[in-house]
Amino acid sequence: GHRSLDVGFTEQLKLVHRLRGSYPVTVLCEQFGVCRSSYKYWRSRRRIIDSDKVKLRALVSEKHELSNGSAGSRSIAAMVSQDGISLSRYRARRIMKDLGLVSCQLPKHAYKKAHQPHVAIPNELNRQFNVTAPNQAWCGDVTYIWTGQQWSYLAVVMDLFARKPVGWALSRSPDSRLTKQALNMAYELRGRPSGVMFHSDQGSHYTSISFRQNLWRLQIKQSMSRRGRCWDNAPMERFFRSLKSEWVPTTGYSSFNEAQASITRYIVGYYSEHRPHQHNGGLPPNKAEAKYNLVSYTVASFT
């Protein structure tokens, strides 16, 4: 039935406009006590530009540009407020969203907690990183790389003899499929060697049944760092530090494909072929292995 609503005239017009898709405008105007001509005039009226709102949006854009695109809503709200205009970070966030402004700072990364029981695997390597020949001991680890809209994960397998990366894979999920892909690549590229030890940390992607079955299939012995002892896998930590400090852009990559191509160039080209390594007496991994193979061939020929 008809009843009057205790709302202002403008609010009545807004209600008519909001409900016009569900009921005839004539019925709505009669229900809310609004003339159809008034509603028609209200719909065709010129929008009044809010000068304060325009000024605020300009300030937010200016502060974002001033920070070279690095400032988030909290920082922008503080900078605008310092100019004497009160602005909360929540309102700053809404304005930034309307203007399409995004902070170029990378979000904080956090691994998901594993919900499977931990498997006790001894530390067979025991920090004996200086091995005497290739394919005696490999180590592996996983790190995160920003790829445009989300984190992606890089798994690498390294031969400890010359600190040469021999297998790698990039994925959007840090699971056992990723680590198995990197390990299988290393196994194939190194000619399916026997008697290899593989060392890693205690990540769930290395303790999973799937990954351990893959090791068993390849006849590779598993070794694992002690809990909370990052130095038990120091060569991998050092490799990832070099990758991120020397090669990966500080703001990450703009896409997954760009990251994949760039990291492959680093591993295959710069790091393995050209970058001098202190462990190898200043030689890059490829030349250190070539030197070892030449000496081994010479000794075998002489014998």
XYZ file of C-alpha atoms in Angstrom:
303
model
C 0.000 0.000 0.000
C 0.915 3.631 -0.315
C 2.910 5.129 2.537
C 5.150 8.146 2.838
C 8.835 7.644 3.518
C 10.777 9.931 5.803
C 13.649 10.631 3.438
C 14.836 13.783 1.687
C 13.713 14.739 -1.811
C 17.099 13.867 -3.360
C 17.102 10.506 -1.656
C 13.607 9.853 -3.024
C 14.840 10.598 -6.526
C 17.796 8.250 -6.025
C 15.485 5.480 -4.842
C 13.279 5.893 -7.918
C 16.346 5.763 -10.127
C 17.690 2.671 -8.368
C 14.434 0.732 -8.607
C 13.431 1.771 -12.109
C 14.511 -1.555 -13.577
C 12.146 -3.513 -11.343
C 9.013 -1.302 -11.414
C 7.505 1.246 -13.829
C 8.744 4.774 -13.227
C 5.136 6.025 -12.991
C 4.391 3.681 -10.100
C 7.652 4.530 -8.345
C 7.104 8.292 -8.626
C 3.607 7.910 -7.223
C 4.863 5.671 -4.416
C 7.583 8.092 -3.349
C 5.571 11.247 -3.961
C 7.778 12.533 -6.761
C 6.621 14.247 -9.959
C 7.731 12.492 -13.124
C 8.927 15.798 -14.543
C 11.113 16.346 -11.455
C 12.637 12.904 -11.828
C 13.235 13.478 -15.560
C 14.906 16.814 -14.844
C 17.042 15.255 -12.075
C 18.263 12.520 -14.422
C 19.266 14.985 -17.165
C 20.861 17.529 -14.825
C 24.494 18.466 -15.175
C 26.764 16.811 -12.691
C 28.358 19.340 -10.386
C 32.109 18.896 -10.292
C 33.443 18.648 -6.752
C 36.568 20.815 -6.832
C 37.856 19.405 -3.526
C 37.587 15.876 -4.845
C 39.401 16.822 -8.053
C 42.171 18.491 -6.046
C 42.535 15.455 -3.800
C 42.771 13.071 -6.746
C 45.414 15.318 -8.318
C 47.415 15.307 -5.074
C 47.275 11.519 -4.825
C 48.487 11.211 -8.416
C 51.239 13.762 -7.768
C 52.528 11.941 -4.667
C 52.486 8.605 -6.476
C 54.535 10.089 -9.325
C 56.871 11.776 -6.823
C 57.642 8.381 -5.277
C 58.457 6.961 -8.717
C 55.487 4.649 -8.379
C 56.711 3.009 -5.176
C 54.345 4.580 -2.609
C 51.336 2.616 -1.399
C 48.110 3.953 0.083
C 49.584 4.348 3.576
C 52.550 6.419 2.363
C 50.426 8.553 0.031
C 47.912 9.266 2.802
C 50.761 10.408 5.060
C 52.301 12.654 2.375
C 48.973 14.280 1.493
C 48.174 14.802 5.179
C 51.552 16.511 5.616
C 50.355 19.094 3.075
C 47.489 19.995 5.409
C 44.753 17.892 3.772
C 43.446 15.098 5.948
C 43.405 11.765 4.119
C 43.053 8.264 5.523
C 44.867 5.356 3.921
C 41.535 3.681 3.203
C 40.305 6.651 1.182
C 43.716 6.912 -0.466
C 43.392 3.269 -1.464
C 39.987 3.912 -3.076
C 41.302 6.921 -4.993
C 44.362 4.962 -6.159
C 42.084 2.200 -7.378
C 39.910 4.688 -9.285
C 43.006 6.231 -10.885
C 44.602 2.867 -11.660
C 47.647 3.595 -9.488
C 49.530 0.606 -8.092
C 52.632 0.520 -5.911
C 55.567 -1.099 -7.692
C 56.895 -2.479 -4.401
C 56.718 -6.253 -4.283
C 54.257 -7.740 -1.775
C 55.576 -9.774 1.128
C 56.072 -13.424 0.323
C 54.938 -16.268 2.567
C 55.044 -19.992 1.925
C 51.980 -22.009 2.796
C 52.339 -24.271 5.798
C 52.534 -27.964 5.034
C 49.864 -30.224 6.507
C 51.690 -33.501 6.018
C 53.912 -35.295 8.548
C 57.642 -34.541 8.347
C 59.937 -37.312 7.137
C 63.225 -37.753 8.989
C 66.069 -37.936 6.429
C 69.701 -37.740 7.630
C 72.148 -35.043 6.586
C 74.431 -37.333 4.596
C 76.276 -34.468 2.913
C 77.118 -32.818 6.256
C 78.449 -29.613 4.631
C 81.063 -31.496 2.594
C 80.591 -29.179 -0.356
C 84.028 -29.652 -1.938
C 83.621 -32.809 -3.985
C 86.324 -34.213 -6.234
C 84.412 -34.914 -9.459
C 81.186 -33.997 -11.279
C 77.999 -35.940 -10.541
C 79.067 -36.980 -7.048
C 76.790 -34.618 -5.159
C 73.981 -32.332 -6.283
C 72.064 -29.871 -4.172
C 68.726 -28.198 -4.799
C 66.462 -25.505 -3.483
C 63.410 -23.398 -4.368
C 63.078 -19.614 -4.324
C 60.349 -17.157 -5.277
C 60.339 -14.664 -8.182
C 57.757 -11.924 -8.858
C 56.209 -12.397 -12.311
C 53.802 -9.537 -12.961
C 50.673 -10.406 -10.993
C 51.840 -13.111 -8.581
C 54.817 -15.004 -7.169
C 56.316 -17.830 -9.208
C 58.771 -20.414 -7.943
C 62.181 -21.404 -9.276
C 63.680 -24.811 -8.477
C 67.375 -25.332 -9.277
C 69.656 -28.372 -9.084
C 73.392 -27.630 -8.814
C 76.403 -29.919 -9.240
C 78.667 -29.098 -6.314
C 81.927 -29.889 -8.135
C 82.026 -26.676 -10.203
C 78.893 -25.033 -8.731
C 77.179 -25.560 -12.105
C 73.352 -25.414 -12.348
C 72.385 -28.599 -14.178
C 68.590 -28.540 -13.870
C 65.947 -25.893 -13.275
C 62.224 -25.277 -13.588
C 59.857 -22.344 -13.051
C 56.249 -22.786 -11.920
C 53.411 -20.872 -10.294
C 53.174 -23.519 -7.550
C 55.991 -24.614 -5.189
C 55.021 -28.286 -5.273
C 56.701 -31.634 -5.925
C 56.007 -31.435 -9.653
C 58.306 -28.399 -9.797
C 61.200 -30.030 -7.925
C 60.804 -33.296 -9.858
C 60.942 -31.389 -13.153
C 64.226 -29.717 -12.159
C 65.713 -33.018 -10.921
C 64.678 -34.942 -14.030
C 66.195 -32.255 -16.239
C 69.502 -32.561 -14.358
C 69.419 -36.360 -14.612
C 68.904 -36.304 -18.380
C 71.341 -33.459 -19.147
C 74.104 -35.145 -17.134
C 73.732 -38.405 -19.015
C 71.766 -40.346 -16.383
C 74.656 -40.749 -13.918
C 74.751 -43.336 -11.140
C 75.853 -42.967 -7.536
C 74.697 -39.354 -7.171
C 73.710 -37.844 -3.818
C 71.005 -35.153 -3.818
C 70.936 -32.687 -0.922
C 68.181 -30.180 -0.093
C 66.380 -28.459 2.763
C 63.335 -29.882 4.541
C 60.719 -28.297 2.279
C 57.572 -30.344 1.704
C 58.351 -30.435 -2.027
C 61.445 -32.517 -1.155
C 59.965 -34.687 1.608
C 56.827 -35.667 -0.306
C 56.240 -39.304 -1.250
C 56.109 -38.320 -4.918
C 59.562 -36.693 -4.884
C 61.153 -39.488 -2.844
C 59.750 -42.086 -5.238
C 61.312 -40.136 -8.096
C 64.687 -40.253 -6.346
C 64.309 -43.992 -5.853
C 63.446 -44.469 -9.531
C 66.582 -42.573 -10.575
C 68.686 -44.417 -7.959
C 69.762 -41.144 -6.318
C 70.599 -41.061 -2.614
C 68.827 -38.359 -0.603
C 70.402 -36.064 1.974
C 68.628 -33.295 3.847
C 69.620 -30.234 5.880
C 68.865 -30.054 9.567
C 65.842 -27.997 10.546
C 66.579 -24.264 10.657
C 70.199 -24.664 9.437
C 70.393 -22.699 6.180
C 74.190 -23.129 6.046
C 73.663 -26.861 5.494
C 72.708 -25.863 1.944
C 74.973 -22.829 1.601
C 75.900 -23.193 -2.121
C 72.258 -22.955 -3.147
C 71.659 -19.972 -0.883
C 74.685 -18.289 -2.461
C 73.457 -19.025 -6.001
C 70.018 -17.533 -5.364
C 71.603 -14.455 -3.785
C 73.738 -13.947 -6.902
C 70.751 -14.451 -9.195
C 68.605 -11.873 -7.404
C 71.339 -9.289 -6.807
C 72.973 -9.518 -10.254
C 70.149 -10.332 -12.637
C 66.531 -10.188 -11.445
C 65.053 -6.628 -11.610
C 64.373 -5.088 -8.204
C 60.661 -4.883 -9.047
C 60.544 -8.403 -10.490
C 59.457 -9.391 -13.987
C 56.368 -8.198 -15.829
C 55.294 -11.698 -16.888
C 55.968 -15.395 -16.333
C 57.394 -15.837 -19.850
C 59.778 -12.919 -19.406
C 61.045 -14.398 -16.138
C 61.520 -17.829 -17.678
C 63.530 -16.495 -20.631
C 65.654 -14.152 -18.506
C 66.522 -16.740 -15.847
C 67.447 -19.285 -18.520
C 69.818 -16.724 -20.081
C 71.421 -16.168 -16.688
C 71.899 -19.861 -15.923
C 72.961 -21.085 -19.377
C 74.720 -17.959 -20.581
C 76.140 -15.599 -18.002
C 76.503 -17.747 -14.878
C 77.699 -21.008 -16.419
C 79.689 -19.649 -19.337
C 81.138 -16.296 -18.261
C 80.762 -15.462 -14.562
C 84.012 -16.150 -12.640
C 83.539 -18.230 -9.502
C 85.875 -18.084 -6.519
C 85.323 -21.776 -5.806
C 86.706 -22.584 -9.277
C 89.783 -20.392 -8.913
C 88.165 -17.618 -10.929
C 86.836 -19.870 -13.698
C 83.159 -20.083 -14.674
C 81.515 -23.495 -14.072
C 81.672 -24.623 -17.714
C 85.401 -23.927 -18.017
C 86.103 -25.532 -14.634
C 84.381 -28.732 -15.763
C 86.120 -28.598 -19.157
C 89.475 -28.309 -17.370
C 88.647 -31.317 -15.190
C 87.567 -33.373 -18.214
C 90.776 -32.467 -20.071
C 92.957 -33.524 -17.142
C 90.970 -36.741 -16.685
C 91.257 -37.568 -20.404
C 95.000 -36.859 -20.379
C 95.603 -39.056 -17.325
C 93.484 -41.851 -18.798
C 95.338 -41.657 -22.128
C 98.720 -41.691 -20.398
C 97.710 -44.652 -18.261
